[in-house]
């Protein structure tokens, strides 16, 4: 990743979203990045990727840590089995909780979430970003961009209004 892109990512991370640190898969070496971002380890990890991301998180998790598994995008388009973490025993020795979670299991909480999130969006506590592609002809490239990680936040395709 060009340094300018990495710097912009870092600026958004701190200035826009208020994070102390973040890991960017495009910069490589996830273990090293996690070690720099959280030298004392991590307590909670939300895993939507699986594979090497989950392995890096298990490597950095502190005793009693919790990992919520909500997806495994690293394997969605794979034509062969995707290697998984080879350090799962570390999760056992650190008494880590790994738990799958589906949004559909919590639809009953959706009205409550909308009320809270709307307030947080309005007062700036919750912030979002989006990448917008112009025109329906850009939809295929926008979709492929999501899979490559070319977007920041939601990827949207703006349709012409008549």
mmCIF file of N, CA and C in Angstrom, residues 6-90:
data_model
loop_
_atom_site.group_PDB
_atom_site.id
_atom_site.type_symbol
_atom_site.label_atom_id
_atom_site.label_comp_id
_atom_site.label_asym_id
_atom_site.label_seq_id
_atom_site.Cartn_x
_atom_site.Cartn_y
_atom_site.Cartn_z
ATOM 1 N N UNK A 6 -1.803 4.646 3.451
ATOM 2 C CA UNK A 6 -1.670 4.207 4.840
ATOM 3 C C UNK A 6 -1.846 5.388 5.784
ATOM 4 N N UNK A 7 -1.260 6.557 5.445
ATOM 5 C CA UNK A 7 -1.398 7.732 6.294
ATOM 6 C C UNK A 7 -2.852 8.189 6.366
ATOM 7 N N UNK A 8 -3.553 8.179 5.217
ATOM 8 C CA UNK A 8 -4.955 8.570 5.205
ATOM 9 C C UNK A 8 -5.780 7.617 6.052
ATOM 10 N N UNK A 9 -5.475 6.320 5.978
ATOM 11 C CA UNK A 9 -6.174 5.326 6.793
ATOM 12 C C UNK A 9 -5.956 5.643 8.267
ATOM 13 N N UNK A 10 -4.714 5.925 8.634
ATOM 14 C CA UNK A 10 -4.400 6.246 10.021
ATOM 15 C C UNK A 10 -5.089 7.516 10.487
ATOM 16 N N UNK A 11 -5.150 8.525 9.631
ATOM 17 C CA UNK A 11 -5.821 9.771 9.984
ATOM 18 C C UNK A 11 -7.304 9.536 10.242
ATOM 19 N N UNK A 12 -7.973 8.780 9.365
ATOM 20 C CA UNK A 12 -9.397 8.475 9.569
ATOM 21 C C UNK A 12 -9.594 7.686 10.843
ATOM 22 N N UNK A 13 -8.715 6.720 11.075
ATOM 23 C CA UNK A 13 -8.825 5.868 12.244
ATOM 24 C C UNK A 13 -8.878 6.700 13.511
ATOM 25 N N UNK A 14 -7.940 7.633 13.668
ATOM 26 C CA UNK A 14 -7.872 8.413 14.895
ATOM 27 C C UNK A 14 -8.773 9.628 14.891
ATOM 28 N N UNK A 15 -8.697 10.431 13.830
ATOM 29 C CA UNK A 15 -9.420 11.693 13.801
ATOM 30 C C UNK A 15 -10.919 11.514 13.600
ATOM 31 N N UNK A 16 -11.312 10.584 12.757
ATOM 32 C CA UNK A 16 -12.726 10.411 12.447
ATOM 33 C C UNK A 16 -13.403 9.434 13.403
ATOM 34 N N UNK A 17 -12.767 8.290 13.620
ATOM 35 C CA UNK A 17 -13.433 7.239 14.381
ATOM 36 C C UNK A 17 -12.992 7.141 15.838
ATOM 37 N N UNK A 18 -11.914 7.800 16.221
ATOM 38 C CA UNK A 18 -11.506 7.831 17.614
ATOM 39 C C UNK A 18 -10.779 6.601 18.112
ATOM 40 N N UNK A 19 -10.293 5.744 17.220
ATOM 41 C CA UNK A 19 -9.535 4.571 17.641
ATOM 42 C C UNK A 19 -8.121 4.981 18.022
ATOM 43 N N UNK A 20 -7.554 4.282 18.990
ATOM 44 C CA UNK A 20 -6.153 4.491 19.334
ATOM 45 C C UNK A 20 -5.233 3.839 18.311
ATOM 46 N N UNK A 21 -5.675 2.706 17.768
ATOM 47 C CA UNK A 21 -4.853 1.954 16.820
ATOM 48 C C UNK A 21 -5.766 1.103 15.959
ATOM 49 N N UNK A 22 -5.248 0.675 14.811
ATOM 50 C CA UNK A 22 -5.999 -0.202 13.925
ATOM 51 C C UNK A 22 -5.017 -1.070 13.157
ATOM 52 N N UNK A 23 -5.532 -2.156 12.626
ATOM 53 C CA UNK A 23 -4.751 -3.071 11.802
ATOM 54 C C UNK A 23 -5.303 -2.985 10.391
ATOM 55 N N UNK A 24 -4.415 -2.852 9.418
ATOM 56 C CA UNK A 24 -4.823 -2.760 8.018
ATOM 57 C C UNK A 24 -4.214 -3.938 7.271
ATOM 58 N N UNK A 25 -5.036 -4.878 6.847
ATOM 59 C CA UNK A 25 -4.562 -6.096 6.181
ATOM 60 C C UNK A 25 -3.725 -5.786 4.949
ATOM 61 N N UNK A 26 -3.941 -4.635 4.332
ATOM 62 C CA UNK A 26 -3.202 -4.281 3.125
ATOM 63 C C UNK A 26 -1.740 -3.950 3.416
ATOM 64 N N UNK A 27 -1.424 -3.707 4.678
ATOM 65 C CA UNK A 27 -0.039 -3.390 5.049
ATOM 66 C C UNK A 27 0.768 -4.642 5.371
ATOM 67 N N UNK A 28 0.111 -5.830 5.388
ATOM 68 C CA UNK A 28 0.819 -7.086 5.630
ATOM 69 C C UNK A 28 1.055 -7.363 7.105
ATOM 70 N N UNK A 29 1.737 -8.445 7.396
ATOM 71 C CA UNK A 29 2.105 -8.933 8.725
ATOM 72 C C UNK A 29 1.145 -8.535 9.850
ATOM 73 N N UNK A 30 0.050 -9.255 9.929
ATOM 74 C CA UNK A 30 -0.984 -8.976 10.923
ATOM 75 C C UNK A 30 -0.483 -9.179 12.347
ATOM 76 N N UNK A 31 0.349 -10.215 12.550
ATOM 77 C CA UNK A 31 0.880 -10.464 13.895
ATOM 78 C C UNK A 31 1.684 -9.263 14.394
ATOM 79 N N UNK A 32 2.527 -8.740 13.536
ATOM 80 C CA UNK A 32 3.360 -7.589 13.904
ATOM 81 C C UNK A 32 2.493 -6.354 14.159
ATOM 82 N N UNK A 33 1.518 -6.118 13.301
ATOM 83 C CA UNK A 33 0.644 -4.961 13.484
ATOM 84 C C UNK A 33 -0.133 -5.047 14.794
ATOM 85 N N UNK A 34 -0.649 -6.233 15.109
ATOM 86 C CA UNK A 34 -1.378 -6.396 16.373
ATOM 87 C C UNK A 34 -0.453 -6.194 17.561
ATOM 88 N N UNK A 35 0.769 -6.692 17.449
ATOM 89 C CA UNK A 35 1.742 -6.509 18.522
ATOM 90 C C UNK A 35 2.061 -5.046 18.765
ATOM 91 N N UNK A 36 2.135 -4.263 17.697
ATOM 92 C CA UNK A 36 2.392 -2.825 17.830
ATOM 93 C C UNK A 36 1.154 -2.091 18.338
ATOM 94 N N UNK A 37 -0.001 -2.476 17.852
ATOM 95 C CA UNK A 37 -1.241 -1.800 18.228
ATOM 96 C C UNK A 37 -1.653 -2.114 19.665
ATOM 97 N N UNK A 38 -1.390 -3.334 20.106
ATOM 98 C CA UNK A 38 -1.808 -3.775 21.442
ATOM 99 C C UNK A 38 -0.699 -4.618 22.059
ATOM 100 N N UNK A 39 0.381 -3.969 22.515
ATOM 101 C CA UNK A 39 1.527 -4.726 23.023
ATOM 102 C C UNK A 39 1.204 -5.620 24.223
ATOM 103 N N UNK A 40 0.141 -5.299 24.949
ATOM 104 C CA UNK A 40 -0.257 -6.130 26.091
ATOM 105 C C UNK A 40 -1.294 -7.166 25.715
ATOM 106 N N UNK A 41 -1.638 -7.241 24.422
ATOM 107 C CA UNK A 41 -2.623 -8.206 23.944
ATOM 108 C C UNK A 41 -3.995 -7.573 23.797
ATOM 109 N N UNK A 42 -4.929 -8.371 23.281
ATOM 110 C CA UNK A 42 -6.298 -7.895 23.067
ATOM 111 C C UNK A 42 -7.263 -8.713 23.910
ATOM 112 N N UNK A 43 -8.355 -8.076 24.299
ATOM 113 C CA UNK A 43 -9.366 -8.733 25.131
ATOM 114 C C UNK A 43 -10.562 -9.206 24.315
ATOM 115 N N UNK A 44 -10.905 -8.464 23.260
ATOM 116 C CA UNK A 44 -12.086 -8.765 22.461
ATOM 117 C C UNK A 44 -11.728 -8.610 20.988
ATOM 118 N N UNK A 45 -12.180 -9.549 20.166
ATOM 119 C CA UNK A 45 -11.938 -9.485 18.728
ATOM 120 C C UNK A 45 -13.217 -9.869 18.005
ATOM 121 N N UNK A 46 -13.644 -9.039 17.057
ATOM 122 C CA UNK A 46 -14.791 -9.325 16.210
ATOM 123 C C UNK A 46 -14.247 -9.824 14.885
ATOM 124 N N UNK A 47 -14.455 -11.096 14.584
ATOM 125 C CA UNK A 47 -13.872 -11.703 13.394
ATOM 126 C C UNK A 47 -14.907 -11.863 12.293
ATOM 127 N N UNK A 48 -14.688 -11.132 11.198
ATOM 128 C CA UNK A 48 -15.531 -11.264 10.020
ATOM 129 C C UNK A 48 -14.743 -11.842 8.859
ATOM 130 N N UNK A 49 -13.480 -12.187 9.083
ATOM 131 C CA UNK A 49 -12.590 -12.598 8.005
ATOM 132 C C UNK A 49 -12.199 -14.066 8.100
ATOM 133 N N UNK A 50 -11.838 -14.553 9.288
ATOM 134 C CA UNK A 50 -11.349 -15.913 9.442
ATOM 135 C C UNK A 50 -9.903 -16.019 8.991
ATOM 136 N N UNK A 51 -9.448 -17.233 8.719
ATOM 137 C CA UNK A 51 -8.108 -17.469 8.180
ATOM 138 C C UNK A 51 -6.995 -16.813 8.973
ATOM 139 N N UNK A 52 -6.107 -16.101 8.266
ATOM 140 C CA UNK A 52 -4.937 -15.511 8.920
ATOM 141 C C UNK A 52 -5.306 -14.397 9.894
ATOM 142 N N UNK A 53 -6.455 -13.736 9.697
ATOM 143 C CA UNK A 53 -6.878 -12.705 10.644
ATOM 144 C C UNK A 53 -7.248 -13.332 11.989
ATOM 145 N N UNK A 54 -8.005 -14.422 11.934
ATOM 146 C CA UNK A 54 -8.370 -15.112 13.166
ATOM 147 C C UNK A 54 -7.125 -15.684 13.833
ATOM 148 N N UNK A 55 -6.219 -16.216 13.059
ATOM 149 C CA UNK A 55 -4.980 -16.750 13.627
ATOM 150 C C UNK A 55 -4.201 -15.642 14.344
ATOM 151 N N UNK A 56 -4.097 -14.466 13.743
ATOM 152 C CA UNK A 56 -3.383 -13.355 14.371
ATOM 153 C C UNK A 56 -4.072 -12.923 15.662
ATOM 154 N N UNK A 57 -5.391 -12.903 15.652
ATOM 155 C CA UNK A 57 -6.130 -12.516 16.859
ATOM 156 C C UNK A 57 -5.913 -13.525 17.976
ATOM 157 N N UNK A 58 -5.953 -14.810 17.650
ATOM 158 C CA UNK A 58 -5.706 -15.831 18.675
ATOM 159 C C UNK A 58 -4.291 -15.681 19.222
ATOM 160 N N UNK A 59 -3.346 -15.339 18.353
ATOM 161 C CA UNK A 59 -1.976 -15.138 18.796
ATOM 162 C C UNK A 59 -1.818 -13.956 19.732
ATOM 163 N N UNK A 60 -2.713 -12.979 19.635
ATOM 164 C CA UNK A 60 -2.605 -11.772 20.461
ATOM 165 C C UNK A 60 -3.599 -11.724 21.612
ATOM 166 N N UNK A 61 -4.505 -12.700 21.672
ATOM 167 C CA UNK A 61 -5.572 -12.647 22.676
ATOM 168 C C UNK A 61 -5.008 -12.858 24.078
ATOM 169 N N UNK A 62 -5.563 -12.141 25.028
ATOM 170 C CA UNK A 62 -5.152 -12.273 26.427
ATOM 171 C C UNK A 62 -5.971 -13.370 27.103
ATOM 172 N N UNK A 63 -5.478 -13.893 28.206
ATOM 173 C CA UNK A 63 -6.247 -14.902 28.935
ATOM 174 C C UNK A 63 -7.656 -14.396 29.251
ATOM 175 N N UNK A 64 -8.641 -15.255 29.000
ATOM 176 C CA UNK A 64 -10.035 -14.900 29.237
ATOM 177 C C UNK A 64 -10.643 -14.049 28.141
ATOM 178 N N UNK A 65 -9.926 -13.849 27.046
ATOM 179 C CA UNK A 65 -10.419 -13.023 25.951
ATOM 180 C C UNK A 65 -11.629 -13.626 25.274
ATOM 181 N N UNK A 66 -12.294 -12.798 24.487
ATOM 182 C CA UNK A 66 -13.504 -13.233 23.797
ATOM 183 C C UNK A 66 -13.387 -12.912 22.312
ATOM 184 N N UNK A 67 -13.780 -13.864 21.490
ATOM 185 C CA UNK A 67 -13.764 -13.690 20.045
ATOM 186 C C UNK A 67 -15.170 -13.986 19.530
ATOM 187 N N UNK A 68 -15.776 -12.975 18.893
ATOM 188 C CA UNK A 68 -17.084 -13.147 18.260
ATOM 189 C C UNK A 68 -16.833 -13.397 16.783
ATOM 190 N N UNK A 69 -17.302 -14.520 16.300
ATOM 191 C CA UNK A 69 -17.108 -14.903 14.902
ATOM 192 C C UNK A 69 -18.402 -14.617 14.142
ATOM 193 N N UNK A 70 -18.338 -13.616 13.243
ATOM 194 C CA UNK A 70 -19.534 -13.190 12.529
ATOM 195 C C UNK A 70 -19.458 -13.434 11.030
ATOM 196 N N UNK A 71 -18.324 -13.910 10.546
ATOM 197 C CA UNK A 71 -18.171 -14.175 9.128
ATOM 198 C C UNK A 71 -16.810 -14.773 8.854
ATOM 199 N N UNK A 72 -16.573 -15.100 7.611
ATOM 200 C CA UNK A 72 -15.288 -15.676 7.202
ATOM 201 C C UNK A 72 -15.048 -15.341 5.739
ATOM 202 N N UNK A 73 -15.007 -14.043 5.452
ATOM 203 C CA UNK A 73 -14.905 -13.592 4.062
ATOM 204 C C UNK A 73 -13.674 -14.129 3.346
ATOM 205 N N UNK A 74 -12.651 -14.504 4.100
ATOM 206 C CA UNK A 74 -11.440 -15.024 3.453
ATOM 207 C C UNK A 74 -11.709 -16.315 2.688
ATOM 208 N N UNK A 75 -12.798 -16.985 2.999
ATOM 209 C CA UNK A 75 -13.105 -18.234 2.318
ATOM 210 C C UNK A 75 -14.327 -18.193 1.430
ATOM 211 N N UNK A 76 -14.986 -17.048 1.320
ATOM 212 C CA UNK A 76 -16.241 -16.988 0.582
ATOM 213 C C UNK A 76 -16.110 -17.384 -0.879
ATOM 214 N N UNK A 77 -15.039 -16.988 -1.526
ATOM 215 C CA UNK A 77 -14.887 -17.293 -2.948
ATOM 216 C C UNK A 77 -13.804 -18.331 -3.208
ATOM 217 N N UNK A 78 -13.388 -19.011 -2.184
ATOM 218 C CA UNK A 78 -12.309 -19.988 -2.326
ATOM 219 C C UNK A 78 -12.773 -21.190 -3.143
ATOM 220 N N UNK A 79 -11.873 -21.715 -3.938
ATOM 221 C CA UNK A 79 -12.173 -22.914 -4.722
ATOM 222 C C UNK A 79 -11.593 -24.158 -4.055
ATOM 223 N N UNK A 80 -10.839 -23.953 -2.977
ATOM 224 C CA UNK A 80 -10.282 -25.045 -2.182
ATOM 225 C C UNK A 80 -10.390 -24.628 -0.712
ATOM 226 N N UNK A 81 -10.294 -25.566 0.199
ATOM 227 C CA UNK A 81 -10.381 -25.193 1.617
ATOM 228 C C UNK A 81 -9.353 -24.122 1.972
ATOM 229 N N UNK A 82 -9.810 -23.129 2.730
ATOM 230 C CA UNK A 82 -8.936 -22.042 3.181
ATOM 231 C C UNK A 82 -8.275 -22.483 4.478
ATOM 232 N N UNK A 83 -6.969 -22.315 4.577
ATOM 233 C CA UNK A 83 -6.310 -22.689 5.832
ATOM 234 C C UNK A 83 -6.904 -21.912 6.999
ATOM 235 N N UNK A 84 -7.120 -22.606 8.074
ATOM 236 C CA UNK A 84 -7.624 -21.965 9.280
ATOM 237 C C UNK A 84 -6.494 -21.726 10.254
ATOM 238 N N UNK A 85 -6.827 -21.224 11.411
ATOM 239 C CA UNK A 85 -5.792 -21.001 12.416
ATOM 240 C C UNK A 85 -5.135 -22.321 12.816
ATOM 241 N N UNK A 86 -3.823 -22.294 12.957
ATOM 242 C CA UNK A 86 -3.126 -23.490 13.437
ATOM 243 C C UNK A 86 -2.740 -23.337 14.906
ATOM 244 N N UNK A 87 -3.331 -22.327 15.566
ATOM 245 C CA UNK A 87 -3.009 -22.067 16.959
ATOM 246 C C UNK A 87 -4.239 -22.136 17.870
ATOM 247 N N UNK A 88 -5.224 -22.941 17.509
ATOM 248 C CA UNK A 88 -6.436 -23.029 18.315
ATOM 249 C C UNK A 88 -6.177 -23.516 19.733
ATOM 250 N N UNK A 89 -5.133 -24.321 19.925
ATOM 251 C CA UNK A 89 -4.857 -24.790 21.286
ATOM 252 C C UNK A 89 -4.495 -23.612 22.194
ATOM 253 N N UNK A 90 -3.914 -22.556 21.628
ATOM 254 C CA UNK A 90 -3.609 -21.360 22.417
ATOM 255 C C UNK A 90 -4.901 -20.776 22.984
#
